[in-house]
């Protein structure tokens, strides 16, 4: 059994921004601190981490968010779902000098399969479970604490227009204030899959295009704060001793008639159960206790009733879409997170990739001559050339994984491509399992890409190459075996003749 990672050593924001750090960081901009200004559009995780990185480099940062100021109560809303924060995200937070509150909790220690009664661990690296909205709130607080006076958040502010040549952005206020214009030295679009910044960039630059290449076919609803189970009601082995955030509990619907496909649950900081349920089809939704029980979900009856009651009060939510961009920068402007490369939840890399984008941008700026603000576009061009291929590789992996998981009876569009992808992904997975059985020390990743995604040292482009290589190896071995069998059969026939 793999042991969970030990406590992580974190660098403070002041240490990160010290002149002794080897890359070209905030000290390079010491004489520009009162001059350089960045606007970040979007106060989500990517927006806050980008703001922290820029503050570390001497920028005064204003973050604009079209929604109202978030509250703790919203963290329990019907769209607040649990996310698994992996080492890729943790490295991005550490680089930015941020230490959000969730890091004080118990690290994640594996998925508990309620269907099979076993715990599966994909990684020994440090990981944490956190609600989406709680993550956003905690990063805002961490950014303001780490860089007081350098980062300012503005809520209920909708971006209207951008004069890219004049480096000026216009905003409309939702709280009754007059429209405002703000000048900038650098504009960061961190405003999600439906990015307004990206839309304006496309209108201004014919080289900038985005395409939605895939949309998740499943829907979900969430639940929170389930009541304690009555005495004698069993849930999972050792559940009472598990710490908040230590495990994710997974239940899969059984059979083709199952209306609920997956239920994911976890303990929040108060020790109460939260989670989400997903359905593979848009056309149906079975959320009553009887329908969930008929789906074969091993969840106690009292919780099924509580979940069903909360579901009755919610609308459906979608898992998003894959949006592919031809470029992710313009004059003094860059896109990060879902604005740069939206993904779905298939591989669980949405937040991890978004924060990795911030690291990629920060590294590109570190490698450039920031002593001259006119060189900012050179840094953004470098960011685009280095990161965009990685984003496209992940999106390709997501698209292939999504198609491979599509039930056989649901393959209606592009059936030849779908079955080819299914075969390729199956061959890659079987090769991973086979190599792990033959030599566990040399090939420790029995789950292939799923495990490898947890390793931040492996670029997404390398992971995609490995999928193709494993599938090719499987095909070569299979062809050799079939050829050998054919030779033996032919020899037997000739001998019999």
Coordinates of C-alpha atoms in Angstrom, one line a residue:
X1 CA 0.0 0.0 0.0
X2 CA 1.3 3.4 -0.9
X3 CA 1.8 5.9 1.9
X4 CA 0.3 9.4 1.6
X5 CA 2.7 12.2 1.1
X6 CA 4.1 13.9 4.2
X7 CA 3.6 17.5 5.1
X8 CA 4.7 20.0 2.4
X9 CA 7.3 22.6 3.0
X10 CA 6.1 26.0 1.8
X11 CA 8.0 29.1 0.8
X12 CA 6.6 32.4 2.1
X13 CA 5.6 35.2 -0.3
X14 CA 8.5 37.4 0.9
X15 CA 11.0 34.6 0.2
X16 CA 9.6 34.0 -3.2
X17 CA 10.0 37.6 -4.2
X18 CA 13.5 37.9 -2.8
X19 CA 16.3 39.0 -5.1
X20 CA 18.1 35.8 -4.2
X21 CA 15.6 33.7 -6.2
X22 CA 17.5 32.5 -9.3
X23 CA 14.9 33.6 -12.0
X24 CA 14.4 37.2 -13.0
X25 CA 11.7 38.2 -10.5
X26 CA 10.4 41.1 -8.5
X27 CA 13.8 42.7 -7.8
X28 CA 14.4 43.3 -11.5
X29 CA 11.3 45.6 -11.4
X30 CA 12.1 47.5 -8.2
X31 CA 12.3 50.9 -9.9
X32 CA 9.1 50.2 -11.9
X33 CA 7.0 49.2 -8.9
X34 CA 5.1 52.5 -8.8
X35 CA 4.6 52.5 -12.5
X36 CA 3.6 49.1 -13.9
X37 CA -0.1 48.2 -13.7
X38 CA -1.8 44.9 -14.6
X39 CA -5.5 44.3 -15.0
X40 CA -6.7 40.7 -14.4
X41 CA -10.2 39.9 -15.6
X42 CA -11.8 37.2 -13.5
X43 CA -11.4 36.5 -9.8
X44 CA -11.3 32.7 -10.0
X45 CA -8.3 30.5 -9.1
X46 CA -6.4 31.4 -12.2
X47 CA -7.1 35.1 -11.7
X48 CA -5.9 35.2 -8.2
X49 CA -2.7 33.1 -8.9
X50 CA -1.9 35.3 -11.9
X51 CA -2.4 38.4 -9.7
X52 CA -0.1 37.0 -7.1
X53 CA 2.6 36.2 -9.7
X54 CA 2.4 39.7 -11.1
X55 CA 2.5 41.3 -7.7
X56 CA 5.6 39.3 -6.9
X57 CA 7.2 40.9 -10.0
X58 CA 6.4 44.4 -8.9
X59 CA 3.1 45.1 -10.6
X60 CA 0.2 46.8 -9.0
X61 CA -2.7 44.5 -9.8
X62 CA -6.4 45.2 -10.1
X63 CA -8.7 42.2 -10.4
X64 CA -12.1 42.7 -11.9
X65 CA -15.0 40.2 -11.4
X66 CA -18.4 40.5 -13.0
X67 CA -20.1 38.6 -10.1
X68 CA -20.8 40.1 -6.7
X69 CA -18.3 39.5 -3.9
X70 CA -18.3 35.8 -3.0
X71 CA -19.3 34.6 0.5
X72 CA -18.9 31.4 2.5
X73 CA -22.6 30.7 2.0
X74 CA -22.2 30.5 -1.7
X75 CA -19.6 27.8 -1.3
X76 CA -22.5 25.5 -0.5
X77 CA -24.5 26.5 -3.6
X78 CA -25.8 24.0 -6.1
X79 CA -22.8 24.6 -8.4
X80 CA -20.1 24.2 -5.8
X81 CA -18.5 20.8 -6.5
X82 CA -15.5 19.1 -5.0
X83 CA -12.2 19.2 -6.9
X84 CA -9.0 17.3 -6.4
X85 CA -6.0 19.6 -6.2
X86 CA -2.9 17.8 -7.3
X87 CA 0.8 18.5 -7.2
X88 CA 0.6 20.6 -10.4
X89 CA -1.6 23.1 -8.7
X90 CA 0.3 23.0 -5.4
X91 CA 3.5 23.9 -7.2
X92 CA 1.8 26.8 -8.9
X93 CA 0.5 28.0 -5.5
X94 CA 4.0 27.7 -4.0
X95 CA 5.6 29.6 -6.8
X96 CA 3.1 32.4 -6.4
X97 CA 3.7 32.6 -2.6
X98 CA 0.2 31.6 -1.7
X99 CA -0.9 29.3 1.1
X100 CA -4.7 28.9 1.1
X101 CA -6.4 27.6 4.1
X102 CA -7.2 24.1 2.7
X103 CA -3.5 23.2 2.9
X104 CA -4.0 23.0 6.7
X105 CA -6.3 20.1 6.3
X106 CA -5.6 16.3 5.9
X107 CA -4.1 15.5 2.6
X108 CA -6.1 13.3 0.2
X109 CA -5.3 9.6 0.6
X110 CA -7.2 7.8 -2.2
X111 CA -10.5 7.0 -3.7
X112 CA -12.7 4.6 -1.8
X113 CA -14.8 2.5 -4.2
X114 CA -18.1 1.9 -2.5
X115 CA -19.0 -0.5 -5.3
X116 CA -15.9 -2.7 -4.9
X117 CA -15.1 -2.0 -1.3
X118 CA -11.5 -1.0 -1.9
X119 CA -9.2 2.1 -1.8
X120 CA -7.4 3.1 -4.9
X121 CA -4.4 5.5 -4.8
X122 CA -3.2 7.0 -8.0
X123 CA -0.3 9.0 -6.6
X124 CA 2.0 9.4 -3.5
X125 CA 2.3 13.1 -4.1
X126 CA 0.4 15.6 -1.9
X127 CA -3.2 16.2 -3.0
X128 CA -6.2 17.9 -1.4
X129 CA -9.9 18.0 -1.8
X130 CA -11.6 21.4 -1.8
X131 CA -14.9 22.8 -3.0
X132 CA -14.7 25.0 -6.2
X133 CA -16.1 28.2 -4.6
X134 CA -14.1 27.6 -1.4
X135 CA -10.9 27.4 -3.4
X136 CA -11.7 30.7 -5.0
X137 CA -12.5 32.4 -1.7
X138 CA -9.3 31.0 -0.1
X139 CA -7.1 32.1 -2.9
X140 CA -8.5 35.7 -2.8
X141 CA -7.8 35.8 0.9
X142 CA -4.3 34.3 0.5
X143 CA -3.4 36.8 -2.3
X144 CA -4.5 39.8 -0.3
X145 CA -2.6 38.6 2.7
X146 CA 0.6 37.8 0.8
X147 CA 0.7 41.0 -1.2
X148 CA -1.1 43.7 0.9
X149 CA -1.6 46.9 -1.0
X150 CA -0.5 45.5 -4.3
X151 CA -3.6 43.4 -5.3
X152 CA -7.1 45.0 -5.3
X153 CA -10.4 43.1 -6.1
X154 CA -13.3 44.9 -7.8
X155 CA -16.7 43.1 -7.9
X156 CA -19.8 43.6 -10.0
X157 CA -17.6 44.9 -12.8
X158 CA -18.4 43.7 -16.4
X159 CA -15.7 44.2 -19.0
X160 CA -17.2 46.0 -22.0
X161 CA -14.4 47.0 -24.4
X162 CA -10.7 47.0 -24.7
X163 CA -8.5 49.4 -26.7
X164 CA -5.6 47.0 -27.2
X165 CA -3.3 49.6 -28.9
X166 CA -4.1 52.3 -26.4
X167 CA -4.0 49.7 -23.5
X168 CA -7.2 50.8 -21.9
X169 CA -10.2 48.7 -20.7
X170 CA -13.8 49.9 -20.2
X171 CA -16.1 48.5 -17.5
X172 CA -19.7 48.7 -16.6
X173 CA -20.7 48.5 -13.0
X174 CA -23.6 46.4 -11.8
X175 CA -23.9 48.2 -8.5
X176 CA -24.9 51.6 -9.8
X177 CA -21.5 53.2 -10.2
X178 CA -20.6 55.1 -13.4
X179 CA -18.8 53.2 -16.2
X180 CA -15.0 53.3 -15.7
X181 CA -11.9 53.1 -17.9
X182 CA -8.6 51.8 -16.7
X183 CA -5.2 51.9 -18.3
X184 CA -2.8 49.0 -18.1
X185 CA 0.7 47.7 -18.9
X186 CA -0.5 44.1 -19.0
X187 CA -4.0 42.6 -19.4
X188 CA -4.7 39.1 -18.2
X189 CA -7.9 37.3 -19.3
X190 CA -8.8 34.8 -16.6
X191 CA -12.5 35.0 -17.2
X192 CA -13.4 31.4 -18.0
X193 CA -14.5 29.3 -20.9
X194 CA -16.9 32.1 -22.2
X195 CA -14.1 34.7 -21.9
X196 CA -15.0 38.2 -22.8
X197 CA -11.3 39.1 -23.2
X198 CA -10.9 36.2 -25.7
X199 CA -14.0 37.4 -27.6
X200 CA -12.5 40.9 -27.9
X201 CA -9.1 39.6 -28.9
X202 CA -10.7 37.6 -31.7
X203 CA -12.6 40.7 -33.0
X204 CA -9.3 42.7 -33.1
X205 CA -6.9 40.0 -34.5
X206 CA -7.8 37.6 -37.3
X207 CA -5.0 35.3 -36.2
X208 CA -6.9 34.7 -33.0
X209 CA -9.6 32.0 -33.2
X210 CA -11.2 29.6 -30.8
X211 CA -13.3 26.4 -31.5
X212 CA -15.4 24.3 -29.3
X213 CA -14.3 20.8 -30.2
X214 CA -16.3 18.8 -27.6
X215 CA -19.0 19.3 -25.1
X216 CA -19.5 17.1 -22.1
X217 CA -22.7 15.0 -22.6
X218 CA -23.3 14.4 -18.9
X219 CA -25.1 16.6 -16.3
X220 CA -24.7 16.8 -12.5
X221 CA -26.3 18.0 -9.3
X222 CA -24.6 18.5 -6.0
X223 CA -25.5 17.9 -2.4
X224 CA -24.1 19.1 0.9
X225 CA -24.2 18.7 4.7
X226 CA -26.0 15.3 4.8
X227 CA -27.4 14.5 8.3
X228 CA -25.5 12.0 10.5
X229 CA -26.5 8.4 9.9
X230 CA -28.7 6.8 12.6
X231 CA -27.1 4.3 14.9
X232 CA -26.5 0.9 13.2
X233 CA -26.6 2.3 9.7
X234 CA -23.4 1.3 7.8
X235 CA -21.7 3.3 5.1
X236 CA -18.1 2.2 4.4
X237 CA -15.4 0.3 6.3
X238 CA -13.4 2.7 8.6
X239 CA -15.6 5.7 7.6
X240 CA -16.0 7.0 11.2
X241 CA -12.2 7.2 11.6
X242 CA -11.6 9.0 8.3
X243 CA -10.6 12.7 8.5
X244 CA -12.3 15.5 6.5
X245 CA -10.9 15.5 3.0
X246 CA -9.0 12.3 3.5
X247 CA -10.9 10.3 1.0
X248 CA -13.3 10.6 -2.0
X249 CA -16.1 8.0 -1.9
X250 CA -17.2 6.8 -5.3
X251 CA -20.3 4.8 -6.2
X252 CA -21.1 3.7 -9.8
X253 CA -24.6 2.9 -11.1
X254 CA -25.0 -0.7 -12.3
X255 CA -26.5 -1.8 -15.5
X256 CA -27.7 -0.1 -18.7
X257 CA -30.9 1.0 -17.0
X258 CA -29.1 2.9 -14.2
X259 CA -30.2 6.5 -14.3
X260 CA -27.5 7.8 -12.0
X261 CA -24.0 7.0 -13.4
X262 CA -21.7 8.2 -10.6
X263 CA -21.9 9.6 -7.1
X264 CA -18.8 11.2 -5.6
X265 CA -18.9 12.0 -1.9
X266 CA -16.4 13.5 0.7
X267 CA -16.3 14.8 4.3
X268 CA -16.2 18.5 4.6
X269 CA -14.3 20.3 7.4
X270 CA -17.3 19.9 9.7
X271 CA -17.4 16.2 9.2
X272 CA -20.6 16.3 7.1
X273 CA -20.9 14.6 3.8
X274 CA -21.0 16.6 0.5
X275 CA -20.8 15.5 -3.1
X276 CA -22.3 15.3 -6.5
X277 CA -24.1 12.9 -8.7
X278 CA -23.6 12.6 -12.5
X279 CA -25.8 11.2 -15.3
X280 CA -24.4 10.2 -18.7
X281 CA -27.5 11.3 -20.7
X282 CA -29.2 14.7 -21.0
X283 CA -32.6 13.1 -21.7
X284 CA -33.1 11.6 -18.3
X285 CA -32.5 12.3 -14.6
X286 CA -33.3 9.8 -11.9
X287 CA -32.9 11.5 -8.5
X288 CA -35.6 10.1 -6.3
X289 CA -34.5 7.7 -3.6
X290 CA -36.2 4.8 -5.3
X291 CA -34.5 5.6 -8.7
X292 CA -31.1 6.0 -7.0
X293 CA -31.5 2.7 -5.2
X294 CA -32.6 1.0 -8.5
X295 CA -29.3 2.3 -10.0
X296 CA -27.5 0.0 -7.5
X297 CA -25.9 2.8 -5.5
X298 CA -24.6 1.4 -2.2
X299 CA -25.6 4.5 -0.2
X300 CA -27.7 4.3 3.0
X301 CA -31.4 5.1 2.6
X302 CA -31.4 8.1 4.9
X303 CA -28.8 9.8 2.7
X304 CA -30.6 8.9 -0.5
X305 CA -33.7 10.7 0.9
X306 CA -31.7 13.8 1.9
X307 CA -29.9 13.8 -1.5
X308 CA -33.2 13.5 -3.4
X309 CA -34.7 16.4 -1.5
X310 CA -31.8 18.7 -2.3
X311 CA -31.9 17.6 -6.0
X312 CA -35.6 18.6 -6.2
X313 CA -34.5 22.2 -5.5
X314 CA -31.8 22.4 -8.2
X315 CA -31.5 22.8 -12.0
X316 CA -29.1 20.7 -14.1
X317 CA -25.5 21.7 -14.4
X318 CA -23.1 20.9 -17.2
X319 CA -19.5 19.8 -17.1
X320 CA -18.3 22.3 -19.6
X321 CA -16.6 21.9 -23.0
X322 CA -13.3 21.8 -24.7
X323 CA -12.4 25.1 -26.3
X324 CA -9.2 25.2 -28.5
X325 CA -7.5 28.5 -29.3
X326 CA -5.1 29.2 -32.2
X327 CA -3.1 31.6 -29.9
X328 CA -3.4 32.8 -26.3
X329 CA -1.8 36.2 -26.4
X330 CA -2.0 39.6 -28.1
X331 CA -0.4 43.0 -27.6
X332 CA 0.2 43.3 -23.9
X333 CA -2.5 40.7 -23.4
X334 CA -2.5 37.1 -22.3
X335 CA -5.2 34.4 -21.6
X336 CA -4.9 31.9 -18.8
X337 CA -7.0 29.1 -17.4
X338 CA -10.2 28.2 -19.2
X339 CA -10.0 31.4 -21.1
X340 CA -6.9 30.0 -22.8
X341 CA -7.9 26.3 -23.1
X342 CA -11.2 25.2 -21.5
X343 CA -11.4 21.5 -20.7
X344 CA -14.1 19.2 -19.2
X345 CA -14.0 17.1 -16.0
X346 CA -13.1 13.8 -17.8
X347 CA -9.4 13.7 -16.6
X348 CA -9.9 15.9 -13.5
X349 CA -7.4 18.4 -14.8
X350 CA -9.5 21.6 -15.1
X351 CA -8.2 23.5 -12.1
X352 CA -4.7 21.9 -12.2
X353 CA -4.2 22.9 -15.8
X354 CA -5.5 26.4 -15.2
X355 CA -3.0 27.0 -12.4
X356 CA -0.2 25.4 -14.4
X357 CA -1.0 28.1 -17.1
X358 CA -0.2 30.7 -14.5
X359 CA 3.2 29.1 -13.8
X360 CA 3.9 28.9 -17.6
X361 CA 3.2 32.6 -18.0
X362 CA 5.3 33.5 -15.0
X363 CA 8.2 31.5 -16.2
X364 CA 8.0 33.1 -19.6
X365 CA 8.1 36.5 -17.9
X366 CA 11.0 35.4 -15.8
X367 CA 13.0 34.5 -18.9
X368 CA 12.5 37.9 -20.5
X369 CA 14.1 41.3 -20.1
X370 CA 11.5 42.8 -17.8
X371 CA 13.8 45.7 -17.1
X372 CA 12.3 47.1 -20.4
X373 CA 8.4 47.0 -20.3
X374 CA 8.5 47.1 -24.1
X375 CA 9.7 43.5 -24.0
X376 CA 6.5 42.3 -22.4
X377 CA 5.2 41.1 -25.8
X378 CA 8.3 39.0 -26.3
X379 CA 7.5 37.3 -23.0
X380 CA 3.9 36.7 -24.0
X381 CA 5.1 35.3 -27.4
X382 CA 7.4 32.9 -25.6
X383 CA 4.5 31.9 -23.3
X384 CA 2.3 31.2 -26.3
X385 CA 4.9 29.1 -28.1
X386 CA 5.8 27.0 -25.0
X387 CA 2.4 26.5 -23.4
X388 CA -0.1 26.3 -26.3
X389 CA 1.2 22.9 -27.5
X390 CA 0.9 21.5 -24.0
X391 CA -2.7 22.8 -23.7
X392 CA -3.6 21.2 -27.1
X393 CA -2.0 17.9 -26.0
X394 CA -4.2 17.8 -22.8
X395 CA -7.3 18.7 -24.8
X396 CA -6.5 15.8 -27.2
X397 CA -6.1 13.5 -24.3
X398 CA -9.4 14.7 -22.9
X399 CA -11.2 14.3 -26.2
X400 CA -9.9 10.7 -26.6
X401 CA -10.7 9.8 -23.0
X402 CA -14.2 11.1 -23.3
X403 CA -14.8 9.2 -26.6
X404 CA -13.3 6.0 -25.1
X405 CA -15.7 6.2 -22.1
X406 CA -18.8 6.7 -24.2
X407 CA -21.0 3.7 -23.9
X408 CA -21.1 1.5 -27.0
X409 CA -24.8 1.9 -27.5
X410 CA -24.4 5.7 -27.5
X411 CA -21.8 5.9 -30.3
X412 CA -23.8 7.6 -33.1
X413 CA -21.6 10.3 -34.5
X414 CA -18.3 9.5 -36.2
X415 CA -18.6 5.8 -35.3
X416 CA -15.4 4.8 -37.1
X417 CA -13.3 7.4 -35.3
X418 CA -15.0 6.6 -32.0
X419 CA -14.2 2.9 -32.2
X420 CA -10.6 3.6 -33.4
X421 CA -10.1 5.8 -30.3
X422 CA -11.7 3.2 -28.0
X423 CA -9.3 0.6 -29.4
X424 CA -6.3 2.9 -29.0
X425 CA -7.0 3.9 -25.4
X426 CA -7.8 0.3 -24.5
X427 CA -4.5 -0.9 -26.0
X428 CA -2.6 1.8 -24.2
X429 CA -4.2 0.9 -20.9
X430 CA -3.6 -2.9 -21.3
X431 CA 0.0 -2.1 -22.1
X432 CA 0.4 -0.1 -18.9
X433 CA -1.1 -2.9 -16.9
X434 CA 1.0 -5.5 -18.6
X435 CA 4.3 -3.6 -18.1
X436 CA 3.5 -3.0 -14.5
X437 CA 2.9 -6.7 -13.9
X438 CA 6.2 -7.6 -15.7
X439 CA 8.3 -5.0 -13.9
X440 CA 6.6 -2.9 -11.2
X441 CA 9.8 -1.1 -10.3
X442 CA 10.5 0.1 -13.9
X443 CA 6.8 0.6 -14.8
X444 CA 5.1 1.7 -11.5
X445 CA 2.0 3.3 -13.2
X446 CA -0.4 0.5 -13.7
X447 CA -3.2 3.0 -14.5
X448 CA -1.1 4.7 -17.2
X449 CA -2.2 8.2 -18.0
X450 CA -4.4 8.6 -15.0
X451 CA -1.4 8.1 -12.7
X452 CA 1.0 10.0 -14.9
X453 CA -1.2 13.1 -14.8
X454 CA -0.3 13.5 -11.1
X455 CA 3.4 13.9 -11.9
X456 CA 4.0 17.6 -12.6
X457 CA 7.4 16.8 -14.2
X458 CA 5.7 15.1 -17.1
X459 CA 4.4 17.6 -19.8
X460 CA 1.0 16.9 -21.3
X461 CA 2.7 16.5 -24.7
X462 CA 4.8 13.7 -23.3
X463 CA 1.7 11.9 -21.8
X464 CA 0.0 12.1 -25.2
X465 CA 3.1 10.6 -26.9
X466 CA 3.1 7.8 -24.3
X467 CA -0.4 6.9 -25.1
X468 CA 0.4 6.5 -28.8
X469 CA 3.7 4.6 -28.0
X470 CA 1.9 2.1 -25.7
X471 CA -0.9 1.6 -28.2
X472 CA 1.7 1.1 -31.0
X473 CA 3.6 -1.4 -28.9
X474 CA 0.4 -3.3 -28.2
X475 CA -0.4 -3.4 -31.9
X476 CA 3.1 -4.7 -32.8
X477 CA 3.0 -7.4 -30.1
X478 CA -0.6 -8.4 -31.1
X479 CA 0.4 -8.5 -34.8
X480 CA 3.5 -10.7 -33.9
X481 CA 1.3 -13.1 -31.9
X482 CA -1.3 -13.3 -34.6
X483 CA 1.4 -13.8 -37.2
X484 CA 3.0 -16.6 -35.1
X485 CA -0.4 -18.3 -34.6
X486 CA -1.0 -18.1 -38.4
X487 CA 2.3 -19.6 -39.1
X488 CA 1.6 -22.5 -36.6
X489 CA -1.8 -23.1 -38.1
X490 CA -0.5 -23.0 -41.6
X491 CA 2.3 -25.5 -40.7
X492 CA -0.2 -27.8 -39.1
X493 CA -2.4 -27.7 -42.2
X494 CA 0.6 -28.4 -44.5
X495 CA 1.8 -31.2 -42.2
X496 CA -1.7 -32.8 -42.3
X497 CA -1.8 -32.6 -46.0

